Coordinates of C-alpha atoms and ligand atoms in Angstrom, one line a residue:
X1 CA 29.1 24.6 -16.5
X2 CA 30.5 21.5 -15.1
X3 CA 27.8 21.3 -12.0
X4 CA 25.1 21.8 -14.9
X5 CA 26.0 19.3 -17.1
X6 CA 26.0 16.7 -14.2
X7 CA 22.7 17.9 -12.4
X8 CA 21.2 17.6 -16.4
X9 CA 23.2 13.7 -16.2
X10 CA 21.5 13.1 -13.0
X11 CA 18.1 14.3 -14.3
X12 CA 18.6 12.1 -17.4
X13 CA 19.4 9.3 -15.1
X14 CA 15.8 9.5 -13.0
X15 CA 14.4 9.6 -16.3
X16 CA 15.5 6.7 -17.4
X17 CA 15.3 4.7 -14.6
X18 CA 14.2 0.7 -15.6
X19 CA 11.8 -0.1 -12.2
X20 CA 10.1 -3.4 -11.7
X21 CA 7.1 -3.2 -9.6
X22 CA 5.3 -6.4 -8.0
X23 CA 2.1 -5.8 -7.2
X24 CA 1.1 -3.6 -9.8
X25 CA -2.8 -5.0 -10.8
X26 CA -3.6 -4.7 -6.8
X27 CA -5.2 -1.6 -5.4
X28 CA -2.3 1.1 -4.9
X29 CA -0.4 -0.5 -8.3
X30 CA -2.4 0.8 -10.7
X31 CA -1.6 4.4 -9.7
X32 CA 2.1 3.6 -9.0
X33 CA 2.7 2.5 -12.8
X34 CA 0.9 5.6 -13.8
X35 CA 2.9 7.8 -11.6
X36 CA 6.6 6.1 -13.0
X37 CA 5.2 6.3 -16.6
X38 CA 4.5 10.0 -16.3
X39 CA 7.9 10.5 -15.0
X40 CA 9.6 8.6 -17.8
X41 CA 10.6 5.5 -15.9
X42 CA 10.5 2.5 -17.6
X43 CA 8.3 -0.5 -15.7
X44 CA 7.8 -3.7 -15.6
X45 CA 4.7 -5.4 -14.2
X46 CA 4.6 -8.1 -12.2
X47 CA 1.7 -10.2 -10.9
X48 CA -0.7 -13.1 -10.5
X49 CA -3.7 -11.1 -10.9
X50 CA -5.8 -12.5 -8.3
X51 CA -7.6 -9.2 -8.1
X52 CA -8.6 -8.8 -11.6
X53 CA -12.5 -8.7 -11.4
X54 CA -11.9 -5.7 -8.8
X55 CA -11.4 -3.9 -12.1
X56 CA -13.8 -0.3 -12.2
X57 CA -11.8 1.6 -14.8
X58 CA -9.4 1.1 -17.2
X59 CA -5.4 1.3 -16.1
X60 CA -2.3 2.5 -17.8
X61 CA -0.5 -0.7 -18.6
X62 CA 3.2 -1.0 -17.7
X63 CA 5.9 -1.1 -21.0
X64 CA 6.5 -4.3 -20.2
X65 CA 3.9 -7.1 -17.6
X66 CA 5.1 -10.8 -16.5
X67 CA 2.7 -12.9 -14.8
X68 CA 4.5 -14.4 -12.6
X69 CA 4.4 -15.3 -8.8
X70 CA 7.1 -13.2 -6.8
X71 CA 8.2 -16.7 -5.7
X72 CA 9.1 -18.1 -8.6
X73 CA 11.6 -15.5 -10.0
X74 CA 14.8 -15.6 -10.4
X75 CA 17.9 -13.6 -10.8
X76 CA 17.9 -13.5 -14.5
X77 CA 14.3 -11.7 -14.3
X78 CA 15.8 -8.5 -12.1
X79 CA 18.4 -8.4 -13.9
X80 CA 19.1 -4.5 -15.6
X81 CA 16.5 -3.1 -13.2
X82 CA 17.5 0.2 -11.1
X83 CA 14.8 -0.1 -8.5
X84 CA 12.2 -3.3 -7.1
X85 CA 9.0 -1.7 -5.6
X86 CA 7.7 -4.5 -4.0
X87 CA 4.3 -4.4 -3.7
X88 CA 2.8 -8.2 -3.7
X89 CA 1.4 -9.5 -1.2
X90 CA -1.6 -10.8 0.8
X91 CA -2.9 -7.9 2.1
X92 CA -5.6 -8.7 4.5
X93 CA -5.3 -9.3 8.1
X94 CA -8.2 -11.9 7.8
X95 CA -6.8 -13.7 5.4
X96 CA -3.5 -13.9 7.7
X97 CA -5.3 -14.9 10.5
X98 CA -8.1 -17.7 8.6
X99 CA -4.8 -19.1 6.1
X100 CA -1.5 -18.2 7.9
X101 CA 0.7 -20.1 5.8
X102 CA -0.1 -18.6 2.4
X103 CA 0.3 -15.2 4.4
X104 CA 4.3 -16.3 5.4
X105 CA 4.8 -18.0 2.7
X106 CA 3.8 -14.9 0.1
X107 CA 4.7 -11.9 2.1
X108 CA 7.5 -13.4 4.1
X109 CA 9.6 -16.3 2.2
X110 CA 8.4 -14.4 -1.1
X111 CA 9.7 -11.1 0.1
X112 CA 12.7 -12.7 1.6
X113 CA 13.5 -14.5 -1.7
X114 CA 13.2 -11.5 -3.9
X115 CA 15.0 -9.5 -1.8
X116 CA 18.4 -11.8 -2.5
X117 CA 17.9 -12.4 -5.7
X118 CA 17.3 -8.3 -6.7
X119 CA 20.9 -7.9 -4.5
X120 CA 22.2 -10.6 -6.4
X121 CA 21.0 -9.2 -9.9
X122 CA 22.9 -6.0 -8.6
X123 CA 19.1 -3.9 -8.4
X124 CA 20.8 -1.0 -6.3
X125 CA 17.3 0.2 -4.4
X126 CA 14.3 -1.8 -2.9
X127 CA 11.3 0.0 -1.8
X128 CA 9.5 -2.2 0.6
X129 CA 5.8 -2.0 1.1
X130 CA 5.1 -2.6 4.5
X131 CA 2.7 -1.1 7.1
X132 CA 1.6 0.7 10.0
X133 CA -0.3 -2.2 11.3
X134 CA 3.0 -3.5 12.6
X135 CA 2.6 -0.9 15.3
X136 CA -0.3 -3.0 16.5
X137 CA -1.8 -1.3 19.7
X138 CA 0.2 1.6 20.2
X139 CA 0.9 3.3 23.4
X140 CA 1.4 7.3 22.7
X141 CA -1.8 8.0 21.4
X142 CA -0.8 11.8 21.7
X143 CA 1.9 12.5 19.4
X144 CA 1.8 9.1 17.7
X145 CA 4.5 6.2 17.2
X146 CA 8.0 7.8 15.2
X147 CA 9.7 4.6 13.2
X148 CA 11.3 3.6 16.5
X149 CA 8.3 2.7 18.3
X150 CA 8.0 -0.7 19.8
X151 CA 6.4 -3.0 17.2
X152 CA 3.2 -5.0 18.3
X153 CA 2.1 -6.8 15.7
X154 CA -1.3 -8.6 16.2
X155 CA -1.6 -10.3 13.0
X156 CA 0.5 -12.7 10.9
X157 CA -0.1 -10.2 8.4
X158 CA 1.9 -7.6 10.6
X159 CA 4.5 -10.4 11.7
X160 CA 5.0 -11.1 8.2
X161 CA 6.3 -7.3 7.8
X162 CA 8.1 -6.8 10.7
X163 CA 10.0 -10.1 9.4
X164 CA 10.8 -9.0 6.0
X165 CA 11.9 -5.7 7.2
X166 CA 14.4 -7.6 9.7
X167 CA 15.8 -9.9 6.5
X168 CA 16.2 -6.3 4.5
X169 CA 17.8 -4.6 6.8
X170 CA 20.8 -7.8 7.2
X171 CA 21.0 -7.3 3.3
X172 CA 22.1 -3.5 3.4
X173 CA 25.1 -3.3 1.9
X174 CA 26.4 0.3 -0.4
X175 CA 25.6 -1.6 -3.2
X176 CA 21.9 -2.2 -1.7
X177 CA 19.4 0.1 -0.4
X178 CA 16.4 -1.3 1.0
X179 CA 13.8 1.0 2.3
X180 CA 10.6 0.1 4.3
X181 CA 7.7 2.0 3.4
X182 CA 5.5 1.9 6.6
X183 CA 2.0 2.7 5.1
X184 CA -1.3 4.2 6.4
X185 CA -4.5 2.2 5.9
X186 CA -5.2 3.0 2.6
X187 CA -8.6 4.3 1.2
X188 CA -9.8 6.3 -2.1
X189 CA -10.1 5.6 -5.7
X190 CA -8.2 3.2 -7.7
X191 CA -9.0 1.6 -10.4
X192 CA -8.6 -2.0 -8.9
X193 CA -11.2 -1.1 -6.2
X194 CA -11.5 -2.9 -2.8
X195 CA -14.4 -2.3 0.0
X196 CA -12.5 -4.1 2.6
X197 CA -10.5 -0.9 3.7
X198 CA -12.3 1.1 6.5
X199 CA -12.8 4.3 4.5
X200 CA -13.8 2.6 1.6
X201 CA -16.2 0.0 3.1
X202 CA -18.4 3.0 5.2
X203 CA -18.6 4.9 1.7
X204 CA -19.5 2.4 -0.4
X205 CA -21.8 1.0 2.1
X206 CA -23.8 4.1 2.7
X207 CA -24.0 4.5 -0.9
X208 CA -25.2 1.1 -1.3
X209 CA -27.6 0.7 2.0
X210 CA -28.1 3.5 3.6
X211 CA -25.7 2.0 6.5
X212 CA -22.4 2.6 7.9
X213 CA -21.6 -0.4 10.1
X214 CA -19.0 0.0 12.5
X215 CA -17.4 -3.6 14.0
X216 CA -15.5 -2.2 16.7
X217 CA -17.0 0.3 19.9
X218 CA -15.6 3.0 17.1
X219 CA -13.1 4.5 19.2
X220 CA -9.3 2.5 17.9
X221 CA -7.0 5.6 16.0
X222 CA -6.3 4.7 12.6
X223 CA -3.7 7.0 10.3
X224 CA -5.6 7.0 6.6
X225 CA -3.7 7.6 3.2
X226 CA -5.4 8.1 -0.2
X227 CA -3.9 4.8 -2.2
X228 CA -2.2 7.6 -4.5
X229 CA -0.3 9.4 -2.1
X230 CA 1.0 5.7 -1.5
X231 CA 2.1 5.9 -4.8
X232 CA 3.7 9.5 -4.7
X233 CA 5.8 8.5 -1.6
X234 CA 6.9 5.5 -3.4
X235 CA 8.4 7.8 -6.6
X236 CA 9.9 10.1 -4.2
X237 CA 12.1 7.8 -2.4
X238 CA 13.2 6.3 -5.7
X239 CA 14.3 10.0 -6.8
X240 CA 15.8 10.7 -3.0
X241 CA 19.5 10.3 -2.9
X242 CA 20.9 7.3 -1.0
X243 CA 22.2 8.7 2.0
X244 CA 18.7 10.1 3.3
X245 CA 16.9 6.7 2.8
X246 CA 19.4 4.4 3.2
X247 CA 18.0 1.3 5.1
X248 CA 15.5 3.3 6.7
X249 CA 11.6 2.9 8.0
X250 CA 9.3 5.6 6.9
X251 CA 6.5 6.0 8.0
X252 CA 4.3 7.5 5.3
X253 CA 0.9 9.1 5.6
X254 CA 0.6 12.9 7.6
X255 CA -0.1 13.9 11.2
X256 CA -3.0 15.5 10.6
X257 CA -4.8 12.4 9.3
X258 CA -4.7 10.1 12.2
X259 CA -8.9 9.4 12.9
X260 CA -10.7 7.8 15.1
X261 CA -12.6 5.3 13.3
X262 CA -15.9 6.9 14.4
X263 CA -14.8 10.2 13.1
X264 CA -14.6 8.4 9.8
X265 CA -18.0 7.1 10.0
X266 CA -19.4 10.6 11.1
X267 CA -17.5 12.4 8.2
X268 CA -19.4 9.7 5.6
X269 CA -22.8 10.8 7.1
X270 CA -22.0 14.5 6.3
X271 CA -21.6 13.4 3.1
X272 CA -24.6 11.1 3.0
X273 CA -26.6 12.4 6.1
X274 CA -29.6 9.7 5.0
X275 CA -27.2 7.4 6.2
X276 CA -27.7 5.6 9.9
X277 CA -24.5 4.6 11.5
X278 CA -24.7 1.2 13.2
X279 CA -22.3 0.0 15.9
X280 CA -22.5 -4.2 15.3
X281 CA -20.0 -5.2 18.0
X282 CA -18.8 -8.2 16.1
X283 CA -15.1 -7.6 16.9
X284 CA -15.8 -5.7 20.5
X285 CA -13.3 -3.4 21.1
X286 CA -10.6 -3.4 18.3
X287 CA -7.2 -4.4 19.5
X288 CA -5.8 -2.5 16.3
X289 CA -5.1 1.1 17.9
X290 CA -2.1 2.9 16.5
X291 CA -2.0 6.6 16.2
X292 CA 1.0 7.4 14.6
X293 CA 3.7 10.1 14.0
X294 CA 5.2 10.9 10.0
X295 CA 7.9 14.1 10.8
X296 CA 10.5 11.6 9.6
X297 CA 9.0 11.8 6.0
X298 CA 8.8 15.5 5.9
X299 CA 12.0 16.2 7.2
X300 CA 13.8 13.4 4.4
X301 CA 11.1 15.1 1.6
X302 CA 10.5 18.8 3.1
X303 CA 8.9 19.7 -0.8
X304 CA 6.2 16.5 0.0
X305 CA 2.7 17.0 0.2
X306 CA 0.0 15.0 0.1
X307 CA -2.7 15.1 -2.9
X308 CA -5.5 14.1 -0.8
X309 CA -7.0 15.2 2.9
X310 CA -9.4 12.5 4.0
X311 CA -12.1 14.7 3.3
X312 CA -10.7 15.7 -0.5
X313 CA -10.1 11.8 -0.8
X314 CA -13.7 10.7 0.6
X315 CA -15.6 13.1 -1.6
X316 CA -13.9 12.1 -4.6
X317 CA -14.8 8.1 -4.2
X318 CA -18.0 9.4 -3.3
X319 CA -18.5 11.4 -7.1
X320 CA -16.9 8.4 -8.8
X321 CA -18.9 5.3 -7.2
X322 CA -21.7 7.4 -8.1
X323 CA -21.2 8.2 -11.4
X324 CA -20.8 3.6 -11.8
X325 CA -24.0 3.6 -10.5
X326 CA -22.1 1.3 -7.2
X327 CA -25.3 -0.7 -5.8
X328 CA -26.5 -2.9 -3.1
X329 CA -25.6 -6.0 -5.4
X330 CA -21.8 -4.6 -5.7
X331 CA -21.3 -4.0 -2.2
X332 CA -22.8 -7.7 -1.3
X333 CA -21.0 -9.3 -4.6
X334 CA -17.1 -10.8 -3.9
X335 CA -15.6 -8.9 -6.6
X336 CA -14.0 -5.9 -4.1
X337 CA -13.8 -8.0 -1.1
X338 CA -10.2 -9.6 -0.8
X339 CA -10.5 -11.9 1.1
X340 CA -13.8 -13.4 -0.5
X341 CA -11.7 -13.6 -3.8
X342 CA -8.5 -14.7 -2.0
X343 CA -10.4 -18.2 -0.4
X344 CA -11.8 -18.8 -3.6
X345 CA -8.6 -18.9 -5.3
X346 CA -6.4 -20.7 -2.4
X347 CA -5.6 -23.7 -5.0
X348 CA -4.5 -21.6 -7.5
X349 CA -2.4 -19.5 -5.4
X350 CA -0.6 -22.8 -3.9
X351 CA 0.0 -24.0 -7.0
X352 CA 1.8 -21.1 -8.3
X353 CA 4.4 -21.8 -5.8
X354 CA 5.3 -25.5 -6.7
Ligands
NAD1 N1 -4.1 -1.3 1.2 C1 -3.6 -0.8 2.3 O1 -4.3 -0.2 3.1 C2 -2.2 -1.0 2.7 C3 -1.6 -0.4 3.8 C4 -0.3 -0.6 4.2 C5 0.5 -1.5 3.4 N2 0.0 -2.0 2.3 C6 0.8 -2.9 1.5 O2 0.9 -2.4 0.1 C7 1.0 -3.4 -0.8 C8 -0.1 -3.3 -1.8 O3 -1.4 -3.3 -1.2 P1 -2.7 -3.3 -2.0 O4 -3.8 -2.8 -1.2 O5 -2.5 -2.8 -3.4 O6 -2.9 -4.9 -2.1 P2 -3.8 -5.8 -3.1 O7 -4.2 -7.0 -2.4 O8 -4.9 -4.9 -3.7 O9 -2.8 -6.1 -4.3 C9 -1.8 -7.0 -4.1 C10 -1.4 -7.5 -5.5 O10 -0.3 -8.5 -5.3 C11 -0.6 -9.6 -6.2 N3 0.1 -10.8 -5.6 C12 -0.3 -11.4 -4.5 N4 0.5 -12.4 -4.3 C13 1.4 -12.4 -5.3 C14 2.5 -13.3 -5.6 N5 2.8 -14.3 -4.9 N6 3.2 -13.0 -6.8 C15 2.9 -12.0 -7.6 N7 1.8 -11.1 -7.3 C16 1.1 -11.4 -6.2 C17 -2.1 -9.7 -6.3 O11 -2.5 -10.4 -7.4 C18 -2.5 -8.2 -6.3 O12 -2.6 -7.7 -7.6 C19 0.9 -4.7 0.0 O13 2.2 -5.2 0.3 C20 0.3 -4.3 1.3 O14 0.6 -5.1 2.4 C21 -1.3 -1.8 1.9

């Protein structure tokens, strides 16, 4: 009776759980909130919207949304909250490489800052968005890179995640529980689209042009996650107990979607078979090579699945772009092109910080 009434405690707890997500008007945000809302959390939203003309549908709003650069936030603001999911960012290796500094200073001093100030606020869990990219060029291309892999990053993009993970990981404490979420690329629907993702760029470009352009020789390994799975292995490891995250890097994707990027162009001409695949050449063989290795995440979350194969995920984009009529004029506009929007809105993303 006892053991009941605590499970039902604990299961009252997770429902009630006040989570403030940064982030949340990007690409994978949108699906997060959703996901938390469903389960009963309570969320806050907080962003700059630099994304918002990426809009294609409508999204469920968080209970409560601060505009507000990740920067700029102080104790006071995390105060009461169980978990940060810390999604903001700059996420765009191009970005990193042609503005470095708004790169560090975002996704490294910002992450660094709200990481102490959620400890100091007492916030007891910190999901951390990071990435797969920080595996670089990977050597074991046969069973993949496990979380202890040497990191390579090529990018400051990458460096920038490898450094916040470092500060997080000095911060541990039993009264703080960072965890590193190492993501796959993402690709699928959301409803904050973006074309500048590898799955998502040969899609929409077929639909739009009959083309699928491939930069590299085609041959780099990539692991691919729908943005929504994203999201489901965020909620998970808020609901996991402590001890089996506890300051821990995850990678978070499956094995059995690690492709070779010219899989993933011939797998968008079986979809569209009108479509010619092009190899342009412009970045010549693509240092970015990481094929990489998830057990860890299945044997922390055995129940986990993922909603979406890369197939599932790939024809679903495919009915929805169609059904918005996606043309020739989206795919050339700057509306789902990051970086495009990002160097048009440098200014206002310095000044945010001042
Ligand atoms: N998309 C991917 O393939 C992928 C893969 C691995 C990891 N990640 C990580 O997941 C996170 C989310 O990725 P995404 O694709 O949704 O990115 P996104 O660029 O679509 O969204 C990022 C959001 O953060 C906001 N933002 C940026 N700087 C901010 C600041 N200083 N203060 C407040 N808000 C700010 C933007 O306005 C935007 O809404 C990022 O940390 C990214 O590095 C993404």
């Amino acid at each position: 009776m006892e053991q009941r009434k605590s499970r039902l405690e604990n299961m009252e707890k997770i429902k009630k759980m006040k989570i403030f997500v940064t982030g949340h008007n990007g690409y994978i945000g949108p699906h997060l909130v959703e996901l938390l809302k469903e389960k009963g959390h309570q969320v806050t939203g907080c962003d700059i919207n630099l994304f918002l003309e990426s809009a294609i549908s409508k999204v469920v709003p968080p209970d409560k949304e601060l505009i507000k650069d990740i920067r700029n936030l102080t104790v006071k603001d995390l105060e009461g909250y169980d978990c940060v999911m810390h999604l903001a960012a700059i996420s765009n290796d191009p970005m990193g490489n042609v503005n470095p500094d708004i790169t560090y200073s975002i996704n490294k001093e910002g992450s660094i800052h709200l990481a102490h100030i959620a400890k100091q606020a007492g916030v007891g869990r910190f999901l951390f968005s990071s990435s797969c990219s920080i595996y670089g060029k990977g050597k074991d291309q046969t069973t993949g890179l496990d979380e202890t892999a040497e990191l390579n990053p090529l990018t400051p993009y990458a460096i920038s995640k490898i450094e916040t993970e470092k500060t997080l990981n000095a911060l541990a404490d039993k009264n703080f529980c960072p965890v590193y979420l190492r993501n796959s690329t993402a690709y699928g629907f959301s409803p904050m689209f973006r074309i500048d993702l590898v799955v998502n760029n040969f899609l929409a470009c077929a639909l739009a042009k009959g083309e699928i352009r491939i930069m590299s020789d085609g041959k780099p390994w990539r692991p691919l996650v729908h943005c929504r799975d994203i999201a489901h292995a965020f909620v998970a490891l808020l609901e996991t107990p402590v001890d089996l995250v506890y300051n821990k890097a995850i990678n978070i994707g499956a094995n059995s979607e690690n492709y070779q990027v010219k899989e993933v162009a011939d797998k968008v001409q079986q979809l569209m078979p009108k479509a010619s695949i092009m190899f342009t050449g412009e970045v010549g063989a693509d240092p970015r090579d990481y094929k990489v290795n998830f057990n860890l995440l299945y044997q922390i979350l055995p129940h986990f699945k993922l909603e979406y194969t890369l197939y599932k995920g790939m024809n679903d984009l495919f009915d929805r772009l169609k059904k918005i009529n996606f043309s020739e004029a989206d795919f050339n506009a700057d509306r789902f092109v990051r970086l495009k929007l990002l160097q048009k809105k440098l200014n206002t993303i310095a000044s945010f910080s001042e």
